[in-house]
Structure formats: structure tokens, C-alpha cells
Amino acid sequence: MSALRELYQEVILDHGKTPRNFGRLEQPTGCSHGHNPLCGDTVTIYLKIKDGVVDDITFEGRGCAISMASASMMTEILKGKTVAEVQQMFERFHGLVTTGEQACEGGFDIADLDKLVVLAGVREFPMRVKCATLAWHTLKAALEGKQKEVTVE
Ligand code: FES
């Protein structure tokens, strides 16, 4: 295994074992529940938007190391971002883990996207793409104010 791949695995395992921003958020402005029907894993995203900016974001859930690491990294990166930046980041992350293309230019710090590159390897494994995108699809629903359950299919 290459040193880079080992490093990526370490980052994923670290976030998977010790997820950041894990827990319920009191009085969120958006909250959504995501579910992967293939494995039964779940994630709930709590979001607090203040003046068009992500003031706070947390998650709860139960799932594989990739899904938990993806949710953990996502919450770390999105705090302090504007809603427009979050939407751009969603598009770019989705491109990164599906086609490898990062559609749409964003005004955010490119270093944030670099942190997510550790998850890019999942695009070779369609089942794993769902693990990596579960939290992001759930976040999108929370942003849109949807309370219904989101599934990745
Ligand atoms: Fe269930 Fe990854 S195996 S989300």
C-alpha cells in the first residue's frame, strides 16, 4: 500500500473513531435524517444558520468508518461558510467522489476541498460512494428545510 493511501486510511479511521462535532444541536434552524437502505446506517444533521452563515453544525448517527468520517470532516469544514459556499462545496464534493471532476468554481478556500480528497478513493466502489455522500445529501435536505428522511440509492 502506498504511503499516501495509508495516510488517507489513517485520517478516515481517526475521524471514524473520534468523530468531531458529534451530538445533538439545541434549536437548530435545519435538521434532517439520512438513511442508507443497503446497510441500515443512519445520520442526522443539525444545522444552525445565522445571517446566511453556518453558525453551528453537528451530527449524530451510526455507520461505517467512511460514513462517520465523511460526516465528521464535513461538519469541520462547513462551520463559518455561507449557504452559497455550502452548496458549491456539495457540488464539488459530489464530483470528487463520483466522476473525479470538481464542477463549479467556489469562492472558498481550496484547502478545504483538499482535506476531503482522502475520500476520493471511494469512487472506484459504487457502494462506498453512498457511504461518503450520505451525510452530504442529508445536509442538503437540512439546508432546504426538509424534515423527511433522505435515502441514498
Ligand atoms: Fe453503511 Fe457505509 S456501510 S453507510
Coordinates of N, CA and C and ligand atoms in Angstrom, one line a residue:
M1 N 0.8 -1.2 0.0 CA 0.0 0.0 0.0 C 0.9 1.3 0.0
S2 N 0.5 2.2 -0.8 CA 1.4 3.4 -0.9 C 1.3 4.2 0.4
A3 N 2.3 5.1 0.7 CA 2.3 5.9 1.9 C 1.1 6.8 1.9
L4 N 0.8 7.4 0.7 CA -0.4 8.3 0.7 C -1.7 7.6 1.0
R5 N -1.8 6.4 0.5 CA -3.1 5.7 0.7 C -3.2 5.3 2.2
E6 N -2.0 5.0 2.8 CA -2.0 4.7 4.2 C -2.4 5.9 5.1
L7 N -1.9 7.1 4.6 CA -2.2 8.3 5.4 C -3.7 8.6 5.3
Y8 N -4.3 8.4 4.1 CA -5.7 8.6 3.8 C -6.5 7.7 4.8
Q9 N -6.1 6.4 4.8 CA -6.8 5.5 5.7 C -6.7 5.9 7.1
E10 N -5.6 6.4 7.5 CA -5.4 6.8 8.9 C -6.4 8.0 9.3
V11 N -6.5 8.9 8.3 CA -7.3 10.1 8.5 C -8.8 9.6 8.7
I12 N -9.2 8.7 7.8 CA -10.6 8.2 7.8 C -10.8 7.5 9.1
L13 N -9.9 6.6 9.5 CA -10.1 5.8 10.8 C -10.1 6.8 12.0
D14 N -9.3 7.8 12.0 CA -9.3 8.8 13.1 C -10.6 9.5 13.2
H15 N -11.1 10.0 12.1 CA -12.4 10.7 12.1 C -13.6 9.7 12.5
G16 N -13.4 8.4 11.9 CA -14.4 7.4 12.2 C -14.5 7.0 13.7
K17 N -13.3 6.9 14.3 CA -13.3 6.5 15.7 C -13.6 7.7 16.6
T18 N -13.1 8.9 16.3 CA -13.3 10.0 17.1 C -14.0 11.1 16.3
P19 N -15.3 11.0 16.0 CA -15.9 12.0 15.2 C -16.0 13.3 15.8
R20 N -15.7 14.4 15.0 CA -15.8 15.8 15.5 C -17.3 16.2 15.4
N21 N -17.6 17.1 16.3 CA -19.0 17.8 16.2 C -20.1 16.7 16.3
F22 N -19.9 15.7 17.1 CA -20.9 14.6 17.2 C -21.8 15.0 18.4
G23 N -23.1 14.9 18.1 CA -24.1 15.2 19.1 C -25.3 16.0 18.6
R24 N -26.3 16.2 19.4 CA -27.5 16.9 19.0 C -27.2 18.4 19.2
L25 N -27.8 19.2 18.4 CA -27.7 20.7 18.5 C -29.1 21.2 19.0
E26 N -29.0 22.0 20.0 CA -30.3 22.6 20.5 C -30.8 23.7 19.6
Q27 N -32.0 23.7 19.3 CA -32.7 24.7 18.5 C -32.0 24.9 17.1
P28 N -31.9 23.9 16.3 CA -31.3 24.0 15.0 C -32.3 24.8 14.1
T29 N -31.8 25.4 13.1 CA -32.6 26.0 12.1 C -33.0 25.0 11.0
G30 N -32.2 24.0 10.9 CA -32.5 22.9 10.0 C -32.0 21.6 10.5
C31 N -32.8 20.5 10.2 CA -32.4 19.2 10.8 C -32.9 18.2 9.8
S32 N -32.1 17.2 9.5 CA -32.6 16.1 8.5 C -32.0 14.8 8.9
H33 N -32.8 13.8 8.6 CA -32.3 12.4 8.9 C -32.0 11.6 7.6
G34 N -30.9 11.1 7.5 CA -30.5 10.3 6.3 C -30.3 8.8 6.7
H35 N -30.5 8.0 5.6 CA -30.6 6.6 5.8 C -30.1 5.9 4.6
N36 N -29.2 4.9 4.8 CA -28.7 4.1 3.6 C -29.4 2.8 3.7
P37 N -30.4 2.6 2.8 CA -31.2 1.4 2.8 C -30.4 0.1 2.6
L38 N -29.2 0.2 2.0 CA -28.4 -1.0 1.7 C -27.8 -1.6 2.9
C39 N -27.6 -0.8 4.0 CA -26.9 -1.3 5.1 C -27.6 -0.9 6.4
G40 N -28.6 0.0 6.3 CA -29.3 0.4 7.5 C -28.6 1.5 8.3
D41 N -27.5 2.0 7.8 CA -26.8 3.1 8.6 C -27.6 4.4 8.5
T42 N -27.4 5.2 9.5 CA -28.2 6.4 9.6 C -27.3 7.6 10.0
V43 N -27.8 8.8 9.7 CA -27.1 10.0 10.1 C -28.2 11.1 10.3
T44 N -28.0 11.9 11.3 CA -28.9 13.1 11.4 C -28.0 14.3 11.5
I45 N -28.4 15.3 10.7 CA -27.6 16.5 10.6 C -28.4 17.7 11.3
Y46 N -27.7 18.4 12.2 CA -28.3 19.5 12.8 C -27.6 20.8 12.4
L47 N -28.3 21.8 12.0 CA -27.7 22.9 11.3 C -28.3 24.2 11.9
K48 N -27.4 25.1 12.2 CA -27.8 26.4 12.7 C -27.3 27.5 11.8
I49 N -28.2 28.1 11.0 CA -27.8 29.2 10.1 C -28.1 30.5 10.7
K50 N -27.1 31.4 10.7 CA -27.3 32.8 11.3 C -26.8 33.8 10.3
D51 N -27.6 34.7 9.9 CA -27.2 35.7 8.9 C -26.6 35.1 7.7
G52 N -27.1 34.0 7.2 CA -26.7 33.4 5.9 C -25.4 32.6 6.1
V53 N -24.9 32.4 7.3 CA -23.7 31.7 7.6 C -23.9 30.5 8.5
V54 N -23.2 29.4 8.3 CA -23.3 28.2 9.2 C -22.7 28.6 10.5
D55 N -23.5 28.8 11.5 CA -23.1 29.2 12.8 C -22.6 28.0 13.6
D56 N -23.4 26.9 13.4 CA -23.0 25.6 14.0 C -23.6 24.5 13.2
I57 N -22.9 23.3 13.3 CA -23.4 22.1 12.6 C -22.9 20.9 13.3
T58 N -23.8 20.0 13.6 CA -23.4 18.8 14.3 C -24.1 17.6 13.7
F59 N -23.7 16.4 14.1 CA -24.4 15.2 13.6 C -24.4 14.1 14.6
E60 N -25.4 13.2 14.4 CA -25.5 12.0 15.2 C -25.7 10.9 14.2
G61 N -25.3 9.7 14.6 CA -25.6 8.6 13.7 C -24.8 7.4 14.0
R62 N -25.0 6.4 13.2 CA -24.4 5.1 13.4 C -24.1 4.6 12.0
G63 N -22.8 4.2 11.8 CA -22.4 3.8 10.5 C -21.0 3.3 10.3
C64 N -20.6 3.0 9.1 CA -19.3 2.6 8.8 C -18.3 3.7 9.0
A65 N -17.0 3.4 9.0 CA -16.0 4.4 9.3 C -16.0 5.5 8.2
I66 N -16.3 5.1 6.9 CA -16.3 6.1 5.9 C -17.5 7.1 6.1
S67 N -18.7 6.6 6.4 CA -19.8 7.5 6.6 C -19.6 8.4 7.8
M68 N -19.1 7.9 8.9 CA -18.9 8.7 10.0 C -17.7 9.7 9.8
A69 N -16.7 9.3 9.1 CA -15.6 10.2 8.8 C -16.0 11.3 7.9
S70 N -16.8 10.9 6.9 CA -17.3 11.9 6.0 C -18.2 13.0 6.7
A71 N -19.0 12.5 7.6 CA -19.9 13.5 8.3 C -19.0 14.4 9.2
S72 N -18.0 13.7 9.9 CA -17.2 14.5 10.8 C -16.4 15.6 10.0
M73 N -15.8 15.2 8.9 CA -15.0 16.2 8.1 C -15.9 17.3 7.6
M74 N -17.1 16.9 7.1 CA -18.0 17.8 6.6 C -18.3 18.9 7.6
T75 N -18.6 18.5 8.8 CA -19.0 19.5 9.9 C -17.8 20.4 10.2
E76 N -16.6 19.8 10.2 CA -15.4 20.7 10.5 C -15.3 21.8 9.4
I77 N -15.4 21.3 8.2 CA -15.2 22.2 7.1 C -16.3 23.3 6.9
L78 N -17.5 23.0 7.2 CA -18.6 23.9 6.8 C -18.9 25.0 7.8
K79 N -18.4 24.8 9.0 CA -18.6 25.9 10.0 C -18.0 27.2 9.6
G80 N -18.9 28.2 9.6 CA -18.4 29.5 9.2 C -18.6 29.8 7.7
K81 N -19.0 28.8 6.9 CA -19.2 29.0 5.5 C -20.6 29.7 5.2
T82 N -20.7 30.4 4.1 CA -22.0 30.9 3.8 C -22.9 29.8 3.1
V83 N -24.2 30.0 3.1 CA -25.0 29.0 2.5 C -24.6 28.7 1.0
A84 N -24.3 29.8 0.3 CA -23.9 29.6 -1.1 C -22.6 28.8 -1.2
E85 N -21.7 29.0 -0.3 CA -20.4 28.2 -0.3 C -20.7 26.7 0.1
V86 N -21.6 26.5 1.0 CA -22.0 25.1 1.3 C -22.6 24.4 0.1
Q87 N -23.4 25.1 -0.7 CA -24.0 24.5 -1.9 C -22.9 24.2 -2.9
Q88 N -21.9 25.1 -3.1 CA -20.8 24.9 -4.0 C -20.0 23.7 -3.5
M89 N -19.8 23.7 -2.2 CA -18.9 22.6 -1.7 C -19.6 21.2 -1.9
F90 N -20.9 21.2 -1.8 CA -21.7 20.0 -2.0 C -21.4 19.5 -3.5
E91 N -21.5 20.4 -4.4 CA -21.4 20.0 -5.8 C -19.9 19.5 -6.1
R92 N -19.0 20.2 -5.5 CA -17.6 19.8 -5.7 C -17.3 18.5 -5.1
F93 N -17.8 18.3 -3.9 CA -17.5 17.0 -3.2 C -18.2 15.9 -3.9
H94 N -19.4 16.1 -4.4 CA -20.1 15.1 -5.1 C -19.3 14.7 -6.4
G95 N -18.8 15.7 -7.1 CA -18.0 15.4 -8.3 C -16.7 14.7 -7.9
L96 N -16.1 15.0 -6.8 CA -14.9 14.4 -6.4 C -15.0 12.9 -6.2
V97 N -16.1 12.5 -5.5 CA -16.3 11.1 -5.2 C -17.1 10.3 -6.2
T98 N -17.6 10.9 -7.3 CA -18.3 10.2 -8.3 C -17.5 10.2 -9.6
T99 N -17.3 11.3 -10.2 CA -16.6 11.4 -11.5 C -15.2 11.8 -11.4
G100 N -14.8 12.3 -10.3 CA -13.4 12.8 -10.1 C -13.3 14.3 -10.6
E101 N -14.4 14.8 -11.2 CA -14.4 16.2 -11.6 C -15.0 17.1 -10.5
Q102 N -14.4 18.2 -10.4 CA -14.9 19.1 -9.4 C -15.6 20.3 -10.1
A103 N -16.8 20.1 -10.4 CA -17.6 21.1 -11.2 C -17.8 22.3 -10.3
C104 N -17.9 23.4 -11.0 CA -18.2 24.7 -10.4 C -17.1 25.3 -9.6
E105 N -16.8 26.5 -9.8 CA -15.7 27.2 -9.1 C -16.3 27.7 -7.8
G106 N -15.6 27.6 -6.7 CA -16.1 28.2 -5.5 C -15.3 29.3 -5.0
G107 N -15.8 30.1 -4.1 CA -15.1 31.2 -3.6 C -14.4 30.9 -2.3
F108 N -14.5 29.6 -1.9 CA -14.0 29.2 -0.6 C -12.5 28.8 -0.7
D109 N -11.9 28.6 0.4 CA -10.5 28.1 0.5 C -10.4 26.7 -0.1
I110 N -9.5 26.6 -1.1 CA -9.3 25.4 -1.8 C -8.7 24.3 -0.9
A111 N -8.1 24.8 0.2 CA -7.5 23.8 1.2 C -8.6 23.0 1.8
D112 N -9.8 23.5 1.9 CA -10.9 22.8 2.5 C -11.2 21.6 1.6
L113 N -11.2 21.8 0.3 CA -11.5 20.7 -0.6 C -10.4 19.6 -0.6
D114 N -9.2 20.1 -0.4 CA -8.0 19.2 -0.3 C -8.2 18.2 0.9
K115 N -8.8 18.7 1.9 CA -9.0 17.8 3.1 C -9.9 16.7 2.8
L116 N -10.8 16.9 1.8 CA -11.8 15.9 1.5 C -11.3 14.9 0.5
V117 N -10.1 15.2 -0.1 CA -9.5 14.3 -1.1 C -9.3 12.9 -0.5
V118 N -9.1 12.8 0.8 CA -8.9 11.4 1.4 C -10.1 10.5 1.1
L119 N -11.2 11.1 0.7 CA -12.4 10.2 0.5 C -12.6 9.9 -1.0
A120 N -11.7 10.5 -1.9 CA -11.9 10.4 -3.3 C -11.8 9.0 -3.8
G121 N -11.0 8.1 -3.1 CA -10.8 6.7 -3.5 C -12.1 5.9 -3.6
V122 N -13.2 6.4 -2.9 CA -14.4 5.6 -2.9 C -15.1 5.5 -4.3
R123 N -14.7 6.4 -5.2 CA -15.4 6.4 -6.5 C -15.1 5.2 -7.3
E124 N -14.1 4.4 -6.9 CA -13.9 3.1 -7.5 C -14.9 2.0 -7.0
F125 N -15.6 2.4 -5.9 CA -16.5 1.4 -5.3 C -17.9 2.0 -5.1
P126 N -18.8 1.8 -6.1 CA -20.1 2.4 -6.0 C -20.8 2.3 -4.7
M127 N -20.7 1.2 -4.0 CA -21.4 1.1 -2.7 C -20.8 2.0 -1.7
R128 N -19.5 2.3 -1.8 CA -18.8 3.2 -0.9 C -19.1 4.6 -1.1
V129 N -19.5 4.9 -2.4 CA -19.9 6.3 -2.7 C -21.0 6.7 -1.9
K130 N -22.0 5.8 -1.7 CA -23.1 6.1 -0.8 C -22.7 6.4 0.6
C131 N -21.7 5.6 1.1 CA -21.3 5.9 2.5 C -20.7 7.3 2.6
A132 N -19.9 7.7 1.6 CA -19.3 9.0 1.7 C -20.3 10.2 1.5
T133 N -21.4 9.9 0.7 CA -22.3 11.0 0.4 C -23.5 11.1 1.3
L134 N -23.7 10.1 2.1 CA -24.9 10.1 3.0 C -25.1 11.4 3.8
A135 N -24.0 11.8 4.5 CA -24.1 13.0 5.3 C -24.3 14.2 4.4
W136 N -23.7 14.3 3.3 CA -23.9 15.5 2.4 C -25.3 15.6 1.8
H137 N -25.9 14.4 1.4 CA -27.3 14.5 0.9 C -28.2 14.9 2.1
T138 N -27.9 14.4 3.3 CA -28.7 14.8 4.4 C -28.6 16.2 4.8
L139 N -27.4 16.7 4.7 CA -27.1 18.2 4.9 C -27.9 19.0 3.9
K140 N -27.9 18.6 2.6 CA -28.6 19.4 1.6 C -30.1 19.5 2.0
A141 N -30.7 18.4 2.4 CA -32.1 18.4 2.8 C -32.3 19.3 4.0
A142 N -31.4 19.3 5.0 CA -31.5 20.2 6.2 C -31.4 21.6 5.7
L143 N -30.6 21.9 4.8 CA -30.4 23.3 4.2 C -31.7 23.8 3.6
E144 N -32.4 22.8 2.9 CA -33.6 23.1 2.2 C -34.8 23.1 3.1
G145 N -34.5 22.8 4.4 CA -35.6 22.8 5.4 C -36.5 21.6 5.3
K146 N -36.0 20.5 4.7 CA -36.8 19.3 4.6 C -36.7 18.4 5.9
Q147 N -37.8 18.0 6.4 CA -37.7 17.2 7.6 C -37.8 15.7 7.3
K148 N -38.2 15.4 6.0 CA -38.4 14.0 5.7 C -37.1 13.2 5.6
E149 N -37.2 12.0 5.7 CA -36.0 11.1 5.7 C -35.4 11.1 4.3
V150 N -34.0 11.2 4.2 CA -33.3 11.2 2.9 C -32.7 9.8 2.8
T151 N -32.8 9.2 1.6 CA -32.1 7.9 1.4 C -31.1 8.1 0.2
V152 N -30.0 7.4 0.3 CA -29.0 7.4 -0.8 C -29.3 6.1 -1.6
E153 N -29.6 6.2 -2.8 CA -29.9 4.9 -3.6 C -29.1 4.9 -4.9
Ligands
FES1 FE1 -23.5 1.7 5.7 FE2 -21.2 2.7 4.8 S1 -21.7 0.6 5.1 S2 -23.0 3.8 5.2

